[in-house]
Amino acid sequence: MTNPALAFVFPGQGSQQIGMLADAAQAFPEVVATFSEASSVLGYDLWDLCQNGTQEEINQTERTQPLLLTSSVALYRAWQAQGGAVPATMAGHSLGEWSALVCSGVLAFEDAVRLVRERGRLMQEAVPAGEGAMAAVIGLDDQAVEAACAESAQGAVVSAVNYNSPGQVVIAGSAAAVERAIEACKSAGAKRALPLPVSAPFHTELMRPAAEKLAPQIEATAFHAPETPVIHNVHAKTESDPAAIKALMVEQIYSPVRWTECVQAMASSGTQQLVECGPGKVLAGLAKRIDRSLSAFNIEKPEQLSDAVKAVAS
């Protein structure tokens, strides 16, 4: 049964850790089966990689993206198997939007694994290592961050790319321009502005070549109308037309993630309980900053999943 007050959110890059989901795999056969399915598509053992590989290996974007997609889908399948309520809405942060599309029935899991591996590869290739950068800006309003980026660009690319919560914005672009924008944000009164350990400037115009290369592959993949509405990063609205969803997933690669607006859209549509479906608890923390009235749950551990199933029973 659908719980009209329940939303599911799916994390993006940065939530990956060696050893993640180890407990869940022992408790839920769906986790093992989902990783096995992904491994057969990828041609390597994804479970072995995330349990026995190195952090450096799982931080390679073309591996990170299938890994996080698989983790989120595995936990959602475990949620379903445990009798968890059907959410009324879904959203994913950046890469996590692909997890939301799979769990809402828009596209097959195997197709998503193929596409996000290619998405990761193309995004990494779009800007040579060392030429792009990202930074987190804390304690400055959106307009001030945007103004700092505009004055720092000087003909290069730097822009706000993740509106994560009020007072927390990520900027990205060419390395020198990001460096200038960090200083400009500090001068404008930011509490902190610090570089992130990411090798490519995601969600900027510099990613447009990657989007253009991925577009034909997205176009050739079967997409369906969502069974559960998904709020999209690009405009913080839902979309039911498969062709429009394909276009949004291309545009998403070089457009900002409007996460604050996505969570606000959920809250205004009646969401009271939010489940973060994937490793970590970044999105649950952001949700509480965006709207204090929301109850947020994490389900990476078996006991967390069981407790959340009971807490959000429809």
GROMACS .gro file of C-alpha atoms in nm:
model
  314
    1MET     CA    1   0.000   0.000   0.000
    2THR     CA    2   0.116   0.353  -0.077
    3ASN     CA    3   0.183   0.576   0.222
    4PRO     CA    4   0.089   0.930   0.109
    5ALA     CA    5   0.321   1.087   0.369
    6LEU     CA    6   0.629   0.881   0.269
    7ALA     CA    7   0.908   0.981   0.029
    8PHE     CA    8   1.222   0.788  -0.070
    9VAL     CA    9   1.547   0.968  -0.156
   10PHE     CA   10   1.858   0.813  -0.312
   11PRO     CA   11   2.215   0.938  -0.254
   12GLY     CA   12   2.474   1.027  -0.514
   13GLN     CA   13   2.852   1.015  -0.532
   14GLY     CA   14   3.041   1.057  -0.208
   15SER     CA   15   2.845   0.804  -0.003
   16GLN     CA   16   3.058   0.505  -0.108
   17GLN     CA   17   3.273   0.326   0.150
   18ILE     CA   18   3.465  -0.001   0.147
   19GLY     CA   19   3.261  -0.260   0.340
   20MET     CA   20   2.927  -0.087   0.289
   21LEU     CA   21   2.613  -0.303   0.299
   22ALA     CA   22   2.807  -0.598   0.447
   23ASP     CA   23   2.549  -0.646   0.725
   24ALA     CA   24   2.257  -0.597   0.485
   25ALA     CA   25   2.395  -0.866   0.253
   26GLN     CA   26   2.393  -1.117   0.540
   27ALA     CA   27   2.036  -1.028   0.636
   28PHE     CA   28   1.870  -0.977   0.297
   29PRO     CA   29   1.917  -1.214  -0.002
   30GLU     CA   30   1.795  -0.932  -0.231
   31VAL     CA   31   2.124  -0.747  -0.173
   32VAL     CA   32   2.338  -1.040  -0.289
   33ALA     CA   33   2.111  -1.104  -0.589
   34THR     CA   34   2.114  -0.737  -0.698
   35PHE     CA   35   2.493  -0.713  -0.684
   36SER     CA   36   2.520  -1.038  -0.879
   37GLU     CA   37   2.289  -0.895  -1.146
   38ALA     CA   38   2.503  -0.580  -1.174
   39SER     CA   39   2.827  -0.780  -1.187
   40SER     CA   40   2.703  -0.980  -1.484
   41VAL     CA   41   2.631  -0.653  -1.671
   42LEU     CA   42   2.962  -0.491  -1.575
   43GLY     CA   43   3.185  -0.793  -1.635
   44TYR     CA   44   3.355  -0.772  -1.295
   45ASP     CA   45   3.260  -0.864  -0.937
   46LEU     CA   46   3.106  -0.545  -0.798
   47TRP     CA   47   3.047  -0.694  -0.453
   48ASP     CA   48   3.411  -0.801  -0.422
   49LEU     CA   49   3.518  -0.453  -0.530
   50CYS     CA   50   3.316  -0.274  -0.260
   51GLN     CA   51   3.411  -0.521   0.014
   52ASN     CA   52   3.776  -0.594  -0.068
   53GLY     CA   53   3.888  -0.320  -0.307
   54THR     CA   54   4.046   0.012  -0.214
   55GLN     CA   55   3.873   0.344  -0.151
   56GLU     CA   56   4.070   0.482  -0.447
   57GLU     CA   57   3.921   0.215  -0.675
   58ILE     CA   58   3.560   0.275  -0.572
   59ASN     CA   59   3.612   0.652  -0.603
   60GLN     CA   60   3.675   0.615  -0.978
   61THR     CA   61   3.360   0.768  -1.122
   62GLU     CA   62   3.280   0.493  -1.370
   63ARG     CA   63   3.288   0.245  -1.080
   64THR     CA   64   3.129   0.472  -0.820
   65GLN     CA   65   2.817   0.529  -1.024
   66PRO     CA   66   2.717   0.163  -1.083
   67LEU     CA   67   2.814   0.084  -0.723
   68LEU     CA   68   2.584   0.343  -0.568
   69LEU     CA   69   2.299   0.264  -0.807
   70THR     CA   70   2.326  -0.105  -0.720
   71SER     CA   71   2.342  -0.036  -0.346
   72SER     CA   72   2.028   0.178  -0.353
   73VAL     CA   73   1.828  -0.063  -0.571
   74ALA     CA   74   1.938  -0.355  -0.351
   75LEU     CA   75   1.813  -0.181  -0.036
   76TYR     CA   76   1.486  -0.084  -0.203
   77ARG     CA   77   1.429  -0.446  -0.302
   78ALA     CA   78   1.503  -0.551   0.056
   79TRP     CA   79   1.255  -0.286   0.177
   80GLN     CA   80   0.989  -0.429  -0.055
   81ALA     CA   81   1.064  -0.786   0.055
   82GLN     CA   82   1.021  -0.683   0.420
   83GLY     CA   83   0.675  -0.545   0.344
   84GLY     CA   84   0.778  -0.179   0.353
   85ALA     CA   85   0.519   0.080   0.251
   86VAL     CA   86   0.524   0.214  -0.105
   87PRO     CA   87   0.637   0.578  -0.107
   88ALA     CA   88   0.415   0.844  -0.262
   89THR     CA   89   0.715   1.020  -0.419
   90MET     CA   90   1.086   0.972  -0.489
   91ALA     CA   91   1.391   1.182  -0.571
   92GLY     CA   92   1.763   1.118  -0.609
   93HIS     CA   93   2.059   1.350  -0.562
   94SER     CA   94   2.255   1.372  -0.889
   95LEU     CA   95   2.347   1.010  -0.974
   96GLY     CA   96   2.081   0.904  -0.721
   97GLU     CA   97   1.812   1.019  -0.964
   98TRP     CA   98   1.893   0.708  -1.170
   99SER     CA   99   1.823   0.491  -0.862
  100ALA     CA  100   1.489   0.668  -0.821
  101LEU     CA  101   1.401   0.599  -1.186
  102VAL     CA  102   1.476   0.227  -1.149
  103CYS     CA  103   1.279   0.197  -0.824
  104SER     CA  104   0.985   0.387  -0.973
  105GLY     CA  105   0.970   0.152  -1.272
  106VAL     CA  106   1.094   0.397  -1.538
  107LEU     CA  107   1.372   0.171  -1.665
  108ALA     CA  108   1.516  -0.176  -1.609
  109PHE     CA  109   1.797  -0.211  -1.355
  110GLU     CA  110   2.037  -0.372  -1.607
  111ASP     CA  111   1.985  -0.084  -1.850
  112ALA     CA  112   2.052   0.168  -1.573
  113VAL     CA  113   2.375  -0.011  -1.474
  114ARG     CA  114   2.500   0.011  -1.832
  115LEU     CA  115   2.402   0.376  -1.866
  116VAL     CA  116   2.554   0.498  -1.540
  117ARG     CA  117   2.882   0.318  -1.605
  118GLU     CA  118   2.900   0.504  -1.935
  119ARG     CA  119   2.780   0.826  -1.767
  120GLY     CA  120   3.066   0.801  -1.519
  121ARG     CA  121   3.324   0.729  -1.788
  122LEU     CA  122   3.211   1.016  -2.009
  123MET     CA  123   3.193   1.262  -1.719
  124GLN     CA  124   3.546   1.174  -1.613
  125GLU     CA  125   3.672   1.205  -1.971
  126ALA     CA  126   3.504   1.542  -2.032
  127VAL     CA  127   3.762   1.735  -1.829
  128PRO     CA  128   4.122   1.612  -1.791
  129ALA     CA  129   4.226   1.530  -1.433
  130GLY     CA  130   4.345   1.837  -1.245
  131GLU     CA  131   4.173   2.089  -1.474
  132GLY     CA  132   3.838   2.088  -1.292
  133ALA     CA  133   3.744   2.132  -0.927
  134MET     CA  134   3.450   2.145  -0.687
  135ALA     CA  135   3.416   2.322  -0.352
  136ALA     CA  136   3.161   2.340  -0.071
  137VAL     CA  137   3.048   2.682   0.048
  138ILE     CA  138   2.893   2.697   0.397
  139GLY     CA  139   2.707   2.986   0.552
  140LEU     CA  140   2.638   3.204   0.248
  141ASP     CA  141   2.303   3.250   0.076
  142ASP     CA  142   2.248   3.124  -0.279
  143GLN     CA  143   2.250   3.469  -0.441
  144ALA     CA  144   2.579   3.565  -0.277
  145VAL     CA  145   2.739   3.239  -0.395
  146GLU     CA  146   2.610   3.297  -0.749
  147ALA     CA  147   2.746   3.654  -0.745
  148ALA     CA  148   3.088   3.533  -0.622
  149CYS     CA  149   3.099   3.279  -0.907
  150ALA     CA  150   3.001   3.541  -1.165
  151GLU     CA  151   3.278   3.779  -1.058
  152SER     CA  152   3.535   3.496  -1.036
  153ALA     CA  153   3.473   3.338  -1.377
  154GLN     CA  154   3.685   3.584  -1.579
  155GLY     CA  155   3.605   3.401  -1.901
  156ALA     CA  156   3.630   3.053  -1.746
  157VAL     CA  157   3.355   2.832  -1.599
  158VAL     CA  158   3.256   2.839  -1.233
  159SER     CA  159   2.899   2.809  -1.107
  160ALA     CA  160   2.676   2.688  -0.825
  161VAL     CA  161   2.601   2.322  -0.899
  162ASN     CA  162   2.444   2.166  -0.588
  163TYR     CA  163   2.191   2.365  -0.386
  164ASN     CA  164   2.204   2.113  -0.099
  165SER     CA  165   2.030   2.303   0.180
  166PRO     CA  166   1.992   2.666   0.289
  167GLY     CA  167   2.347   2.790   0.349
  168GLN     CA  168   2.515   2.490   0.188
  169VAL     CA  169   2.601   2.520  -0.181
  170VAL     CA  170   2.860   2.334  -0.389
  171ILE     CA  171   3.037   2.522  -0.668
  172ALA     CA  172   3.234   2.373  -0.958
  173GLY     CA  173   3.423   2.464  -1.272
  174SER     CA  174   3.775   2.506  -1.400
  175ALA     CA  175   4.029   2.472  -1.118
  176ALA     CA  176   4.163   2.830  -1.125
  177ALA     CA  177   3.814   2.983  -1.140
  178VAL     CA  178   3.698   2.769  -0.846
  179GLU     CA  179   4.004   2.884  -0.649
  180ARG     CA  180   3.909   3.247  -0.718
  181ALA     CA  181   3.546   3.181  -0.624
  182ILE     CA  182   3.650   3.020  -0.293
  183GLU     CA  183   3.830   3.342  -0.198
  184ALA     CA  184   3.539   3.555  -0.320
  185CYS     CA  185   3.293   3.353  -0.110
  186LYS     CA  186   3.514   3.392   0.198
  187SER     CA  187   3.534   3.768   0.136
  188ALA     CA  188   3.154   3.777   0.106
  189GLY     CA  189   3.120   3.624   0.453
  190ALA     CA  190   3.107   3.247   0.402
  191LYS     CA  191   3.179   3.055   0.723
  192ARG     CA  192   3.375   2.802   0.519
  193ALA     CA  193   3.467   2.744   0.155
  194LEU     CA  194   3.675   2.437   0.096
  195PRO     CA  195   3.777   2.222  -0.202
  196LEU     CA  196   3.615   1.878  -0.234
  197PRO     CA  197   3.812   1.561  -0.317
  198VAL     CA  198   3.644   1.523  -0.657
  199SER     CA  199   3.830   1.504  -0.986
  200ALA     CA  200   3.570   1.645  -1.225
  201PRO     CA  201   3.347   1.956  -1.220
  202PHE     CA  202   3.009   1.782  -1.224
  203HIS     CA  203   2.686   1.965  -1.319
  204THR     CA  204   2.863   2.247  -1.504
  205GLU     CA  205   2.871   2.350  -1.869
  206LEU     CA  206   3.203   2.161  -1.889
  207MET     CA  207   2.995   1.840  -1.870
  208ARG     CA  208   2.788   1.923  -2.178
  209PRO     CA  209   3.012   1.712  -2.411
  210ALA     CA  210   2.954   1.410  -2.184
  211ALA     CA  211   2.579   1.471  -2.195
  212GLU     CA  212   2.581   1.494  -2.574
  213LYS     CA  213   2.768   1.162  -2.602
  214LEU     CA  214   2.538   0.985  -2.356
  215ALA     CA  215   2.217   1.121  -2.513
  216PRO     CA  216   2.194   0.864  -2.799
  217GLN     CA  217   2.236   0.578  -2.551
  218ILE     CA  218   1.961   0.717  -2.328
  219GLU     CA  219   1.742   0.765  -2.635
  220ALA     CA  220   1.794   0.401  -2.738
  221THR     CA  221   1.688   0.269  -2.393
  222ALA     CA  222   1.328   0.183  -2.306
  223PHE     CA  223   1.182   0.431  -2.055
  224HIS     CA  224   0.829   0.402  -1.910
  225ALA     CA  225   0.598   0.634  -1.720
  226PRO     CA  226   0.687   0.620  -1.348
  227GLU     CA  227   0.472   0.409  -1.115
  228THR     CA  228   0.579   0.643  -0.833
  229PRO     CA  229   0.630   1.013  -0.919
  230VAL     CA  230   0.995   1.125  -0.925
  231ILE     CA  231   1.092   1.486  -0.851
  232HIS     CA  232   1.373   1.578  -1.090
  233ASN     CA  233   1.695   1.763  -1.006
  234VAL     CA  234   1.674   1.999  -1.302
  235HIS     CA  235   1.346   2.174  -1.216
  236ALA     CA  236   1.222   2.017  -0.887
  237LYS     CA  237   0.903   1.892  -1.053
  238THR     CA  238   0.763   1.554  -1.152
  239GLU     CA  239   0.734   1.428  -1.509
  240SER     CA  240   0.521   1.145  -1.649
  241ASP     CA  241   0.623   1.146  -2.017
  242PRO     CA  242   0.911   0.900  -2.085
  243ALA     CA  243   1.055   1.118  -2.365
  244ALA     CA  244   1.062   1.421  -2.134
  245ILE     CA  245   1.232   1.213  -1.862
  246LYS     CA  246   1.503   1.111  -2.110
  247ALA     CA  247   1.563   1.477  -2.197
  248LEU     CA  248   1.586   1.568  -1.827
  249MET     CA  249   1.844   1.295  -1.763
  250VAL     CA  250   2.064   1.437  -2.038
  251GLU     CA  251   2.019   1.794  -1.914
  252GLN     CA  252   2.086   1.686  -1.555
  253ILE     CA  253   2.452   1.610  -1.635
  254TYR     CA  254   2.538   1.978  -1.693
  255SER     CA  255   2.265   2.146  -1.483
  256PRO     CA  256   2.259   2.231  -1.111
  257VAL     CA  257   2.104   1.988  -0.862
  258ARG     CA  258   1.818   2.184  -0.704
  259TRP     CA  259   1.803   1.962  -0.397
  260THR     CA  260   1.662   2.218  -0.155
  261GLU     CA  261   1.371   2.278  -0.393
  262CYS     CA  262   1.321   1.902  -0.444
  263VAL     CA  263   1.280   1.843  -0.069
  264GLN     CA  264   1.059   2.152  -0.035
  265ALA     CA  265   0.840   2.017  -0.318
  266MET     CA  266   0.805   1.688  -0.130
  267ALA     CA  267   0.711   1.864   0.194
  268SER     CA  268   0.454   2.086   0.023
  269SER     CA  269   0.294   1.779  -0.141
  270GLY     CA  270   0.235   1.615   0.198
  271THR     CA  271   0.559   1.430   0.274
  272GLN     CA  272   0.616   1.388   0.647
  273GLN     CA  273   0.854   1.089   0.653
  274LEU     CA  274   1.161   1.055   0.436
  275VAL     CA  275   1.372   0.740   0.390
  276GLU     CA  276   1.728   0.763   0.256
  277CYS     CA  277   1.774   0.448   0.050
  278GLY     CA  278   2.145   0.386   0.008
  279PRO     CA  279   2.473   0.398   0.199
  280GLY     CA  280   2.530   0.684   0.443
  281LYS     CA  281   2.301   0.949   0.584
  282VAL     CA  282   2.389   1.268   0.397
  283LEU     CA  283   2.042   1.326   0.251
  284ALA     CA  284   1.863   1.256   0.579
  285GLY     CA  285   2.078   1.524   0.741
  286LEU     CA  286   2.010   1.773   0.461
  287ALA     CA  287   1.636   1.706   0.482
  288LYS     CA  288   1.628   1.810   0.848
  289ARG     CA  289   1.808   2.133   0.758
  290ILE     CA  290   1.567   2.209   0.474
  291ASP     CA  291   1.247   2.131   0.667
  292ARG     CA  292   1.261   2.054   1.039
  293SER     CA  293   0.912   1.899   1.032
  294LEU     CA  294   1.036   1.598   0.830
  295SER     CA  295   1.118   1.268   1.002
  296ALA     CA  296   1.418   1.110   0.827
  297PHE     CA  297   1.534   0.747   0.833
  298ASN     CA  298   1.839   0.557   0.704
  299ILE     CA  299   1.811   0.192   0.604
  300GLU     CA  300   2.169   0.082   0.527
  301LYS     CA  301   2.181  -0.152   0.830
  302PRO     CA  302   1.932  -0.439   0.875
  303GLU     CA  303   1.805  -0.309   1.210
  304GLN     CA  304   1.759   0.040   1.062
  305LEU     CA  305   1.557  -0.104   0.774
  306SER     CA  306   1.338  -0.315   1.005
  307ASP     CA  307   1.276  -0.021   1.239
  308ALA     CA  308   1.189   0.210   0.948
  309VAL     CA  309   0.945  -0.045   0.797
  310LYS     CA  310   0.754  -0.039   1.128
  311ALA     CA  311   0.779   0.339   1.175
  312VAL     CA  312   0.637   0.425   0.833
  313ALA     CA  313   0.376   0.149   0.807
  314SER     CA  314   0.097   0.271   0.581
   0.00000   0.00000   0.00000
